[in-house]
PDB file of C-alpha atoms in Angstrom:
ATOM      1  CA  MET A 825       6.489 -15.106  -9.837  1.00  0.00           C
ATOM      2  CA  PHE A 826       6.405 -11.513  -8.561  1.00  0.00           C
ATOM      3  CA  LYS A 827       2.727 -11.805  -7.653  1.00  0.00           C
ATOM      4  CA  GLU A 828       3.359 -14.884  -5.519  1.00  0.00           C
ATOM      5  CA  GLU A 829       6.291 -13.195  -3.778  1.00  0.00           C
ATOM      6  CA  LEU A 830       4.174 -10.099  -3.171  1.00  0.00           C
ATOM      7  CA  ILE A 831       1.351 -12.103  -1.594  1.00  0.00           C
ATOM      8  CA  LYS A 832       3.822 -14.053   0.528  1.00  0.00           C
ATOM      9  CA  PHE A 833       5.343 -10.763   1.699  1.00  0.00           C
ATOM     10  CA  LEU A 834       1.956  -9.249   2.544  1.00  0.00           C
ATOM     11  CA  LEU A 835       0.924 -12.318   4.504  1.00  0.00           C
ATOM     12  CA  SER A 836       4.199 -12.105   6.442  1.00  0.00           C
ATOM     13  CA  THR A 837       3.255  -8.600   7.593  1.00  0.00           C
ATOM     14  CA  GLU A 838       0.235  -9.847   9.533  1.00  0.00           C
ATOM     15  CA  ASN A 839       2.338 -10.083  12.681  1.00  0.00           C
ATOM     16  CA  PHE A 840       3.167  -6.385  12.644  1.00  0.00           C
ATOM     17  CA  LYS A 841       5.010  -6.530  15.973  1.00  0.00           C
ATOM     18  CA  GLU A 842       7.776  -8.659  14.454  1.00  0.00           C
ATOM     19  CA  LEU A 843       8.509  -6.293  11.551  1.00  0.00           C
ATOM     20  CA  ASP A 844      11.535  -4.068  11.570  1.00  0.00           C
ATOM     21  CA  GLU A 845      11.395  -0.560  10.164  1.00  0.00           C
ATOM     22  CA  TRP A 846      13.050  -1.710   6.925  1.00  0.00           C
ATOM     23  CA  TYR A 847      10.613  -4.443   5.932  1.00  0.00           C
ATOM     24  CA  ILE A 848       9.308  -2.640   2.823  1.00  0.00           C
ATOM     25  CA  SER A 849      12.784  -1.487   1.817  1.00  0.00           C
ATOM     26  CA  ASP A 850      14.054  -5.062   2.104  1.00  0.00           C
ATOM     27  CA  PHE A 851      11.269  -6.244  -0.230  1.00  0.00           C
ATOM     28  CA  ASP A 852      12.097  -3.449  -2.689  1.00  0.00           C
ATOM     29  CA  ASP A 853      15.785  -4.337  -2.639  1.00  0.00           C
ATOM     30  CA  LYS A 854      15.026  -7.961  -3.405  1.00  0.00           C
ATOM     31  CA  HIS A 855      12.201  -7.598  -5.949  1.00  0.00           C
ATOM     32  CA  VAL A 856      11.992  -4.061  -7.350  1.00  0.00           C
ATOM     33  CA  HIS A 857      15.389  -2.372  -7.586  1.00  0.00           C
ATOM     34  CA  GLY A 858      16.973  -2.692 -10.983  1.00  0.00           C
ATOM     35  CA  ILE A 859      13.826  -3.586 -12.912  1.00  0.00           C
ATOM     36  CA  SER A 860      13.270  -2.272 -16.415  1.00  0.00           C
ATOM     37  CA  TYR A 861      10.218  -0.500 -17.764  1.00  0.00           C
ATOM     38  CA  GLU A 862       9.121  -3.723 -19.464  1.00  0.00           C
ATOM     39  CA  GLN A 863       9.354  -5.649 -16.197  1.00  0.00           C
ATOM     40  CA  GLY A 864       7.573  -2.932 -14.220  1.00  0.00           C
ATOM     41  CA  CYS A 865       4.311  -2.862 -16.186  1.00  0.00           C
ATOM     42  CA  PRO A 866       3.304  -6.459 -15.351  1.00  0.00           C
ATOM     43  CA  MET A 867       4.438  -5.877 -11.765  1.00  0.00           C
ATOM     44  CA  LEU A 868       2.070  -2.901 -11.454  1.00  0.00           C
ATOM     45  CA  ILE A 869      -0.748  -5.052 -12.849  1.00  0.00           C
ATOM     46  CA  ASP A 870       0.065  -7.701 -10.233  1.00  0.00           C
ATOM     47  CA  CYS A 871       0.048  -5.022  -7.517  1.00  0.00           C
ATOM     48  CA  CYS A 872      -3.394  -3.804  -8.547  1.00  0.00           C
ATOM     49  CA  GLU A 873      -4.812  -7.325  -8.617  1.00  0.00           C
ATOM     50  CA  VAL A 874      -3.329  -8.069  -5.200  1.00  0.00           C
ATOM     51  CA  TRP A 875      -4.564  -4.715  -3.836  1.00  0.00           C
ATOM     52  CA  MET A 876      -8.138  -5.668  -4.688  1.00  0.00           C
ATOM     53  CA  GLN A 877      -7.615  -8.887  -2.689  1.00  0.00           C
ATOM     54  CA  TYR A 878      -5.706  -7.360   0.239  1.00  0.00           C
ATOM     55  CA  PRO A 879      -6.899  -3.780   0.820  1.00  0.00           C
ATOM     56  CA  GLN A 880      -5.733  -4.079   4.428  1.00  0.00           C
ATOM     57  CA  ASN A 881      -2.179  -3.868   3.019  1.00  0.00           C
ATOM     58  CA  THR A 882      -2.733  -0.547   1.278  1.00  0.00           C
ATOM     59  CA  PHE A 883       0.236   1.078   3.023  1.00  0.00           C
ATOM     60  CA  GLU A 884       2.656  -1.583   1.809  1.00  0.00           C
ATOM     61  CA  LEU A 885       1.174  -1.793  -1.678  1.00  0.00           C
ATOM     62  CA  ILE A 886       1.257   1.955  -2.321  1.00  0.00           C
ATOM     63  CA  ASN A 887       4.895   2.005  -1.199  1.00  0.00           C
ATOM     64  CA  ILE A 888       5.779  -0.894  -3.490  1.00  0.00           C
ATOM     65  CA  MET A 889       3.889   0.608  -6.441  1.00  0.00           C
ATOM     66  CA  SER A 890       5.711   3.907  -5.897  1.00  0.00           C
ATOM     67  CA  SER A 891       9.045   2.087  -5.947  1.00  0.00           C
ATOM     68  CA  ILE A 892       8.120   0.262  -9.145  1.00  0.00           C
ATOM     69  CA  ARG A 893       7.009   3.488 -10.823  1.00  0.00           C
ATOM     70  CA  ASN A 894      10.206   5.251  -9.700  1.00  0.00           C
ATOM     71  CA  MET A 895      12.321   2.467 -11.191  1.00  0.00           C
ATOM     72  CA  MET A 896      10.306   2.744 -14.405  1.00  0.00           C
ATOM     73  CA  SER A 897      10.556   6.563 -14.378  1.00  0.00           C
ATOM     74  CA  THR A 898       6.862   6.904 -15.167  1.00  0.00           C
ATOM     75  CA  ASN A 899       3.668   8.381 -13.815  1.00  0.00           C
ATOM     76  CA  THR A 900       1.602   6.083 -15.998  1.00  0.00           C
ATOM     77  CA  PHE A 901      -0.586   3.341 -14.581  1.00  0.00           C
ATOM     78  CA  PRO A 902      -1.684   0.303 -16.592  1.00  0.00           C
ATOM     79  CA  GLU A 903      -5.318   0.172 -17.735  1.00  0.00           C
ATOM     80  CA  ILE A 904      -6.231  -2.179 -14.857  1.00  0.00           C
ATOM     81  CA  PHE A 905      -6.042   0.780 -12.465  1.00  0.00           C
ATOM     82  CA  ILE A 906      -8.612   2.688 -14.509  1.00  0.00           C
ATOM     83  CA  GLU A 907     -10.788  -0.433 -14.609  1.00  0.00           C
ATOM     84  CA  ASN A 908     -10.534  -0.634 -10.788  1.00  0.00           C
ATOM     85  CA  LYS A 909     -10.743   3.103 -10.115  1.00  0.00           C
ATOM     86  CA  GLU A 910     -14.002   2.813  -8.151  1.00  0.00           C
ATOM     87  CA  ASN A 911     -12.567  -0.007  -6.007  1.00  0.00           C
ATOM     88  CA  ILE A 912      -9.430   2.024  -5.311  1.00  0.00           C
ATOM     89  CA  LEU A 913     -11.512   5.066  -4.365  1.00  0.00           C
ATOM     90  CA  THR A 914     -13.555   2.841  -2.023  1.00  0.00           C
ATOM     91  CA  ILE A 915     -10.305   1.702  -0.376  1.00  0.00           C
ATOM     92  CA  TYR A 916      -9.285   5.366  -0.088  1.00  0.00           C
ATOM     93  CA  CYS A 917     -12.618   6.312   1.519  1.00  0.00           C
ATOM     94  CA  ASP A 918     -12.239   3.421   3.992  1.00  0.00           C
ATOM     95  CA  THR A 919      -8.775   4.546   5.148  1.00  0.00           C
ATOM     96  CA  GLU A 920      -9.899   5.689   8.598  1.00  0.00           C
ATOM     97  CA  ASN A 921     -11.811   2.495   9.371  1.00  0.00           C
ATOM     98  CA  ARG A 922      -9.061   0.219   7.995  1.00  0.00           C
ATOM     99  CA  VAL A 923      -6.243   1.977   9.890  1.00  0.00           C
ATOM    100  CA  ARG A 924      -8.278   2.110  13.118  1.00  0.00           C
ATOM    101  CA  THR A 925      -9.053  -1.622  12.895  1.00  0.00           C
ATOM    102  CA  LEU A 926      -5.439  -2.559  12.154  1.00  0.00           C
ATOM    103  CA  ILE A 927      -3.939  -0.484  14.959  1.00  0.00           C
ATOM    104  CA  ASN A 928      -6.519  -1.648  17.490  1.00  0.00           C
ATOM    105  CA  ARG A 929      -5.777  -5.265  16.494  1.00  0.00           C
ATOM    106  CA  VAL A 930      -2.017  -4.782  16.787  1.00  0.00           C
ATOM    107  CA  TYR A 931      -2.126  -3.163  20.213  1.00  0.00           C
ATOM    108  CA  GLU A 932      -5.076  -5.063  21.691  1.00  0.00           C
ATOM    109  CA  GLY A 933      -4.292  -6.345  25.169  1.00  0.00           C
ATOM    110  CA  GLU A 934      -0.942  -4.557  25.343  1.00  0.00           C
ATOM    111  CA  GLY A 935      -1.962  -2.200  28.160  1.00  0.00           C
ATOM    112  CA  ILE A 936      -1.164   0.892  26.121  1.00  0.00           C
ATOM    113  CA  GLU A 937      -3.005   4.048  27.118  1.00  0.00           C
ATOM    114  CA  PRO A 938      -6.013   4.775  24.888  1.00  0.00           C
ATOM    115  CA  GLN A 939      -4.750   8.309  24.167  1.00  0.00           C
ATOM    116  CA  LEU A 940      -1.515   6.912  22.760  1.00  0.00           C
ATOM    117  CA  ILE A 941      -3.404   4.422  20.593  1.00  0.00           C
ATOM    118  CA  GLN A 942      -5.571   7.291  19.313  1.00  0.00           C
ATOM    119  CA  ARG A 943      -2.388   9.175  18.351  1.00  0.00           C
ATOM    120  CA  PHE A 944      -1.114   6.084  16.506  1.00  0.00           C
ATOM    121  CA  ILE A 945      -4.433   5.875  14.671  1.00  0.00           C
ATOM    122  CA  ALA A 946      -4.425   9.577  13.748  1.00  0.00           C
ATOM    123  CA  SER A 947      -0.832   9.344  12.535  1.00  0.00           C
ATOM    124  CA  GLY A 948      -1.560   6.191  10.519  1.00  0.00           C
ATOM    125  CA  ILE A 949      -4.583   7.771   8.865  1.00  0.00           C
ATOM    126  CA  GLU A 950      -2.600  10.896   8.016  1.00  0.00           C
ATOM    127  CA  ASP A 951       0.300   8.860   6.590  1.00  0.00           C
ATOM    128  CA  GLU A 952      -1.962   6.749   4.400  1.00  0.00           C
ATOM    129  CA  LYS A 953      -3.985   9.746   3.169  1.00  0.00           C
ATOM    130  CA  LEU A 954      -0.713  11.484   2.210  1.00  0.00           C
ATOM    131  CA  MET A 955       0.382   8.379   0.305  1.00  0.00           C
ATOM    132  CA  PHE A 956      -2.925   8.324  -1.558  1.00  0.00           C
ATOM    133  CA  ALA A 957      -2.610  12.052  -2.304  1.00  0.00           C
ATOM    134  CA  GLU A 958       0.803  11.478  -3.860  1.00  0.00           C
ATOM    135  CA  LEU A 959      -0.461   8.478  -5.813  1.00  0.00           C
ATOM    136  CA  PHE A 960      -3.417  10.505  -7.128  1.00  0.00           C
ATOM    137  CA  TYR A 961      -1.302  13.559  -7.915  1.00  0.00           C
ATOM    138  CA  ARG A 962       1.548  11.750  -9.656  1.00  0.00           C
ATOM    139  CA  SER A 963      -0.584   9.590 -11.913  1.00  0.00           C
ATOM    140  CA  ASN A 964      -2.058   9.831 -15.372  1.00  0.00           C
ATOM    141  CA  ILE A 965      -5.548   9.023 -14.057  1.00  0.00           C
ATOM    142  CA  ASP A 966      -8.285  11.529 -13.309  1.00  0.00           C
ATOM    143  CA  TRP A 967      -9.321   9.776 -10.110  1.00  0.00           C
ATOM    144  CA  PHE A 968     -12.266  11.978  -9.173  1.00  0.00           C
ATOM    145  CA  ASP A 969     -13.862  12.445 -12.579  1.00  0.00           C
ATOM    146  CA  GLY A 970     -17.200  10.680 -13.048  1.00  0.00           C
TER     147      GLY A 970
END
């Protein structure tokens, strides 16, 4: 059930211009807040599986996974993350390209000055890299070992 709701949510974010600033918080309030440790583990597995399908939604997925892990009070990731470590690192390495593509798509044809779009891109890349850094730091996985 959670996996289907997560996919539905991610697909709803495709029209970025219609999202309010609370869209991730609203999802957390509805699906994450108040979960137990036992509920959180399968939810993290679902998040990883969905992440492999929808890497373009890395920003949303890392936020949701952080919320789940906070509710569970753990830094542990299920084994599926270790099994997909190389895929996750590939997504991390593709951050600049993914963010650039997304922002260019969102603002295409809007008449926004190229310098402003470049600032949006730089800010988006920085934000996502910081989210990855926190995910890497606060986990039980040695992400960059062999």
